[in-house]
Amino acid sequence: MEIRQIANQKTEVHSYNTIIVGAGAAGMNCAAHLCEFMSQKGVPNPEKRIAVITAGIGLGASRMSGSDKQTYYKIGTSPDVPDSAEEFARTLTAAGCCHGDLALAEAVGSLREFYHLVQVGVPFPTDSMGTFIGYKTDNDPFERATSAGPKTSRFMSQCLQKQLERYGVPIYGNQEVAHLLTVGSGQSKSLAGVVTIDKLETRNSKPKINVFLGSNIVLAAGGPGELYKASVYPRGQVGIHGLAFKAGFVAENLTESQFGLASTKFRWNVSGTYMQAIPRIFSTDSAGKEPREFLAAFFPSLSKMATSIFLKGYQWPFDPQRIENLQSSLIDILVFNETQKGRRVFMDFLHNPIGSKSMTVFDLDALEPEAYEYLKKAGALKSTPIERLFAMNPPAIEIYKENGIDLYSELLEIAVCAQHNNGGFAVDKWWQSSIPHTFVIGEMAGTHGVKRPGGSALNAGQVGGLRAAEYIVNVYGLDLPDYSKEQSEIDGQLTDLIKRLATYKSPDGLVPEEVIDQIQSRMTASAGHIRELSDAHKALGEAVKLYEDIQQKGFNSQDAQALMRAVQAEHLALASVAYLKAIVELLEQGSGSRGSHLVRASDGIQIHPDITNKAAGGALKFKPENKALRDSILRIEYDRNAPDLFCCRNVKPRPMPAERKAFEPAWQDYREGRIYS
Ligand SMILES: Cc1cc2nc3c(=O)[nH]c(=O)nc-3n(C[C@H](O)[C@H](O)[C@H](O)COP(=O)(O)OP(=O)(O)OC[C@H]3O[C@@H](n4cnc5c(N)ncnc54)[C@H](O)[C@@H]3O)c2cc1C
């Protein structure tokens, strides 16, 4: 480490072969593999060549998020049901807009990475023969899913962290990323390092700046959770999308965010057994009074309504193609419809669903066969939802208890929330981004298409980290960076940043919390699970204006915390422009309802006369998917001179590689390193 004086400020400069931004399951895994591959190459002290930096080791979706049994999607491990990588990849690409080479790499690497997690100690359950038992998850035709319980991703990142600690790889916590240092331009542009503000050492809004230079950079900072008001991403999961756009990274499929029902007091998905236990779902006024069984009016019988609640368990994300004919995503629409009226919606595990006066009372025997048989096999044909939940999954009750909510006595408030982005930054089959020497992995990488099986995000994050580490060590080598020729370029950017942060104390500046609140409200209203072209256009215009206002007025941040929020607000503002621009562009191309969002159209399909469109008035009508767009991926790139700050274009999904070589030529390719070309 070196101390340098920049813009009258002492700045720590660290140099490593590879810097990994983000300490979630993806980042930690990549660091572990880098260390292993370097060690296999005979490099002494590989741990001195790698560093992980994060806003907080305990932060991020891997550490803080989950569901009833958080799912890990892998190739089937059943002793009697055959599976193949091609079959797995076909499931990943089934709904379109997904690159075939990435899908095949995720399939081929799936078991290797799954067993790596088993080796580091993630407690995935087996039977007495050692079989890893599978179950069926969303968009999954096989039983490829498995789980280590509600906290699967937390266990993953904790076990991988222990691995890194054993290897001695440094993890720098409390580092808020404030800038990505670029050198060169055009085709020869590269990322030299990451500039952070040390959250612990920053006092009275005077930022303590650290610089982490790397020959290679791996971005693993997760999804942009703080973009949304209705969000089940953990608080503080900001991401660095705006910074990455500014540095020149290209993104794909940003429009394909996932939304679903989640509890809001403690942010947690209410998927799987929470729904399969078939709780009563009802609403109250804003004061918690005037209870109403709002679902009942939309179903012909209580058994149909209860079965739809059950199915929501493994049809969890909102899916506009599962609304018609009383399918399970009608529940999300009805919950949203209710909250739009200013009412609050709750799950009640002490009571069975209650119907209208004309309906019979809840009866387990009257459930449709899929629900009844599942509960029977699970030994959960019990009289109340909490008993059924306990029979199927006691840890699902414990996780709420740990977070101050007792499902035996409390109602659970829920809403339709943003939970994941299938899109993200574009990568090739080694997870290398549009900028050489820089890799994007985990949720920050845009490797999924329009739909993905539940659990495949965690698989993709692990495989991406493995692939990036393998490529870095075998192709880019193990040297520490030497940016002496680019020193003035780097110093210029650091000076600009320090000067800019100094202006964030202007009394006429914007208030960071208000800016973030504005972004979140706009994104939830116009870039959430219900979208419409003219509304998205308007929202895009407002988002661009907010970003320009920030450039002109700066911020009024009078303490260290407000300064940190100002930095986040600025890049979130740019990220929100990118998301809205992508949405507008896709809608202009004539897209319809797909993935996890519904497109409103006045001449579309009416769901029910009482399901209304609050923004435009009248009944909510939706446009079906435009399937022609499945063969086209929307790319987006920052362009300061473009009217909306971003430019879009379409690319075709890359096909799944079909070449299969005989062993000897494949071995030769491997020995000669041609597999990386
Ligand atoms: C409620 C919920 C349930 C989910 N359930 C499933 C599931 O069942 N199966 C599945 O496959 N996926 C699931 N997902 C998605 C999955 O959990 C995430 O996609 C995955 O954990 C992301 O891992 P990651 O390592 O890419 O990022 P994260 O785990 O989010 O880590 C991001 C890291 O980057 C750091 N960071 C972020 N912003 C900054 C910044 N500005 N400065 C510095 N550091 C920063 C964070 O502190 C953290 O260390 C779920 C997500 C949620 C929210």
XYZ file of C-alpha atoms in Angstrom, residues 76-333:
258
model
C -30.466 -32.967 -11.826
C -28.835 -35.305 -9.317
C -31.659 -37.817 -9.066
C -30.490 -41.455 -9.207
C -33.239 -42.378 -11.675
C -34.117 -39.231 -13.698
C -31.536 -38.528 -16.437
C -30.536 -34.928 -17.182
C -28.056 -33.320 -19.552
C -26.313 -29.989 -19.928
C -28.052 -29.318 -23.250
C -31.434 -30.031 -21.706
C -30.595 -27.704 -18.803
C -29.451 -24.960 -21.205
C -32.658 -25.347 -23.214
C -34.656 -24.649 -20.034
C -32.606 -21.494 -19.414
C -33.165 -20.189 -22.946
C -36.803 -21.335 -23.311
C -38.488 -17.933 -22.968
C -36.033 -16.172 -25.286
C -33.477 -13.320 -25.157
C -30.821 -15.556 -23.606
C -27.388 -16.302 -25.087
C -26.972 -20.017 -25.795
C -23.242 -20.091 -24.972
C -23.838 -18.625 -21.505
C -26.708 -21.039 -20.877
C -24.559 -24.013 -21.879
C -21.629 -22.797 -19.749
C -23.986 -22.411 -16.763
C -25.232 -25.938 -17.398
C -21.822 -27.541 -17.874
C -20.359 -25.768 -14.834
C -23.386 -26.398 -12.664
C -22.393 -29.585 -10.844
C -18.745 -28.557 -10.493
C -19.816 -25.416 -8.670
C -22.552 -27.131 -6.702
C -20.062 -29.679 -5.360
C -17.624 -26.859 -4.636
C -20.266 -25.368 -2.353
C -20.842 -28.755 -0.742
C -17.079 -29.018 -0.143
C -16.869 -25.599 1.521
C -19.653 -26.629 3.865
C -23.042 -25.447 2.545
C -25.480 -27.921 4.141
C -27.441 -29.094 1.072
C -29.489 -32.082 2.259
C -28.884 -35.650 1.086
C -30.660 -38.930 1.703
C -28.935 -41.905 3.293
C -27.384 -42.845 -0.083
C -25.833 -39.381 -0.440
C -28.294 -38.263 -3.125
C -28.870 -34.514 -3.253
C -32.652 -34.378 -3.268
C -34.376 -32.147 -5.777
C -37.740 -30.428 -6.088
C -39.593 -28.439 -8.718
C -39.271 -24.642 -8.810
C -40.639 -21.801 -11.026
C -40.195 -22.388 -14.778
C -38.615 -25.779 -14.077
C -39.822 -28.850 -15.953
C -37.599 -31.185 -13.872
C -36.818 -31.437 -10.164
C -33.473 -29.688 -10.436
C -33.883 -27.337 -7.504
C -32.342 -27.884 -4.113
C -31.988 -25.771 -1.006
C -30.099 -25.468 2.247
C -33.160 -23.765 3.794
C -34.304 -20.148 3.947
C -30.725 -18.878 4.113
C -29.056 -20.814 1.264
C -27.259 -17.798 -0.204
C -26.210 -16.598 3.242
C -24.636 -19.990 3.942
C -22.941 -19.841 0.548
C -21.322 -16.466 1.162
C -20.442 -17.324 4.775
C -18.813 -20.646 3.859
C -16.942 -19.023 0.976
C -15.814 -16.213 3.270
C -14.344 -18.790 5.667
C -12.554 -20.329 2.705
C -11.071 -16.933 1.799
C -10.034 -16.386 5.408
C -8.264 -19.766 5.377
C -6.490 -18.722 2.172
C -5.687 -15.324 3.675
C -7.314 -13.247 0.919
C -7.968 -9.703 2.212
C -11.559 -8.453 2.281
C -11.828 -4.683 2.605
C -15.163 -3.861 4.250
C -16.922 -0.488 4.581
C -15.762 0.632 1.140
C -18.447 2.514 -0.759
C -17.541 2.555 -4.450
C -17.508 6.148 -5.694
C -15.817 5.865 -9.078
C -14.443 3.343 -11.576
C -11.057 4.517 -12.898
C -10.694 4.151 -16.650
C -7.595 4.614 -18.780
C -7.413 4.965 -22.552
C -10.387 5.438 -24.807
C -12.354 3.750 -27.561
C -11.255 0.181 -28.272
C -8.226 0.492 -25.973
C -10.207 1.679 -22.969
C -9.671 -0.376 -19.827
C -10.550 -0.257 -16.172
C -7.547 0.527 -14.006
C -9.152 0.366 -10.631
C -11.863 1.230 -8.181
C -12.084 4.322 -5.999
C -13.890 3.973 -2.698
C -14.889 6.130 0.214
C -13.976 4.483 3.483
C -17.229 4.615 5.464
C -15.566 4.144 8.841
C -12.833 6.702 8.325
C -14.971 9.398 6.739
C -15.927 12.012 9.279
C -17.890 15.243 8.985
C -18.419 14.818 5.274
C -14.655 14.920 4.515
C -14.266 11.716 2.520
C -11.380 9.311 3.142
C -10.516 8.078 -0.351
C -8.975 4.687 -1.126
C -7.806 3.538 -4.537
C -7.620 -0.126 -5.511
C -5.670 -0.629 -8.733
C -5.931 -3.959 -10.529
C -4.617 -5.629 -13.676
C -8.030 -7.271 -13.770
C -11.286 -6.179 -12.192
C -14.265 -8.389 -11.403
C -17.516 -6.534 -10.794
C -19.803 -8.529 -8.469
C -21.753 -5.763 -6.768
C -25.197 -7.351 -7.189
C -28.481 -5.876 -8.402
C -29.595 -2.237 -8.087
C -32.045 -2.967 -5.247
C -32.241 0.618 -4.007
C -33.826 1.707 -7.278
C -37.301 0.679 -6.113
C -39.680 1.741 -3.381
C -41.526 -1.583 -3.292
C -38.478 -3.797 -2.983
C -37.502 -7.050 -1.316
C -33.834 -6.448 -2.010
C -32.146 -5.871 1.331
C -31.839 -2.288 2.469
C -28.500 -0.797 1.471
C -28.082 -2.989 -1.643
C -27.290 -0.095 -3.966
C -25.133 -1.749 -6.606
C -22.877 0.203 -8.950
C -24.833 0.137 -12.218
C -24.681 3.920 -12.736
C -20.907 3.944 -12.184
C -20.441 1.023 -14.564
C -22.485 2.764 -17.269
C -20.399 5.874 -16.875
C -17.215 3.832 -17.227
C -18.507 2.511 -20.561
C -19.961 -0.920 -19.812
C -22.744 -2.144 -22.064
C -25.869 -3.759 -20.580
C -28.447 -6.203 -21.910
C -32.023 -7.181 -21.015
C -32.373 -4.468 -18.344
C -36.120 -4.572 -18.933
C -36.370 -8.080 -17.476
C -36.647 -7.408 -13.751
C -38.559 -9.866 -11.588
C -41.334 -8.928 -9.199
C -43.293 -10.960 -6.701
C -45.049 -11.085 -3.356
C -42.860 -10.350 -0.357
C -43.225 -9.276 3.241
C -42.366 -5.634 3.750
C -41.641 -5.127 7.482
C -38.923 -7.754 7.272
C -38.005 -7.987 3.578
C -38.367 -11.636 2.596
C -39.995 -13.513 -0.292
C -43.228 -15.259 0.646
C -42.771 -17.969 -1.959
C -42.814 -21.766 -1.653
C -44.284 -23.195 1.526
C -45.511 -19.788 2.758
C -48.077 -19.997 -0.054
C -48.383 -23.787 -0.148
C -49.540 -23.637 3.478
C -52.563 -21.730 2.009
C -52.874 -18.834 4.472
C -55.803 -16.459 4.530
C -54.931 -13.357 2.465
C -57.016 -10.278 3.245
C -56.822 -6.499 3.310
C -57.532 -3.685 5.760
C -57.715 0.085 5.541
C -54.534 2.078 6.188
C -55.162 1.967 9.943
C -55.407 -1.826 9.947
C -59.206 -1.760 10.325
C -62.121 -2.847 8.104
C -60.896 -6.306 7.117
C -61.941 -7.444 3.642
C -61.597 -10.853 1.962
C -60.754 -9.112 -1.302
C -59.728 -12.223 -3.276
C -63.111 -13.921 -2.959
C -64.988 -11.744 -5.453
C -62.687 -12.864 -8.256
C -62.898 -16.650 -7.865
C -65.879 -18.923 -8.548
C -65.204 -21.196 -5.562
C -63.111 -21.307 -2.449
C -61.332 -24.435 -3.659
C -60.187 -22.619 -6.851
C -59.052 -19.605 -4.806
C -57.174 -21.783 -2.294
C -55.530 -23.794 -5.085
C -54.344 -20.572 -6.774
C -52.806 -19.423 -3.474
C -51.106 -22.824 -3.166
C -49.704 -22.682 -6.718
C -48.233 -19.213 -6.095
C -45.690 -21.124 -3.988
C -43.793 -22.533 -6.950
C -45.120 -20.104 -9.517
C -43.736 -17.295 -7.407
C -42.571 -14.414 -9.614
C -45.372 -12.356 -11.083
C -45.999 -13.750 -14.563
C -48.442 -11.939 -16.879
C -48.903 -15.200 -18.752
C -50.408 -16.716 -15.617
C -53.236 -14.247 -15.033
C -56.017 -15.324 -17.348
C -58.381 -18.145 -16.382
C -57.832 -17.587 -12.667
C -54.187 -18.677 -12.658
C -51.844 -17.959 -9.770
C -50.488 -14.541 -10.884
C -54.013 -13.169 -10.609
C -53.210 -13.101 -6.880
C -50.340 -10.601 -7.454
C -52.624 -8.418 -9.566
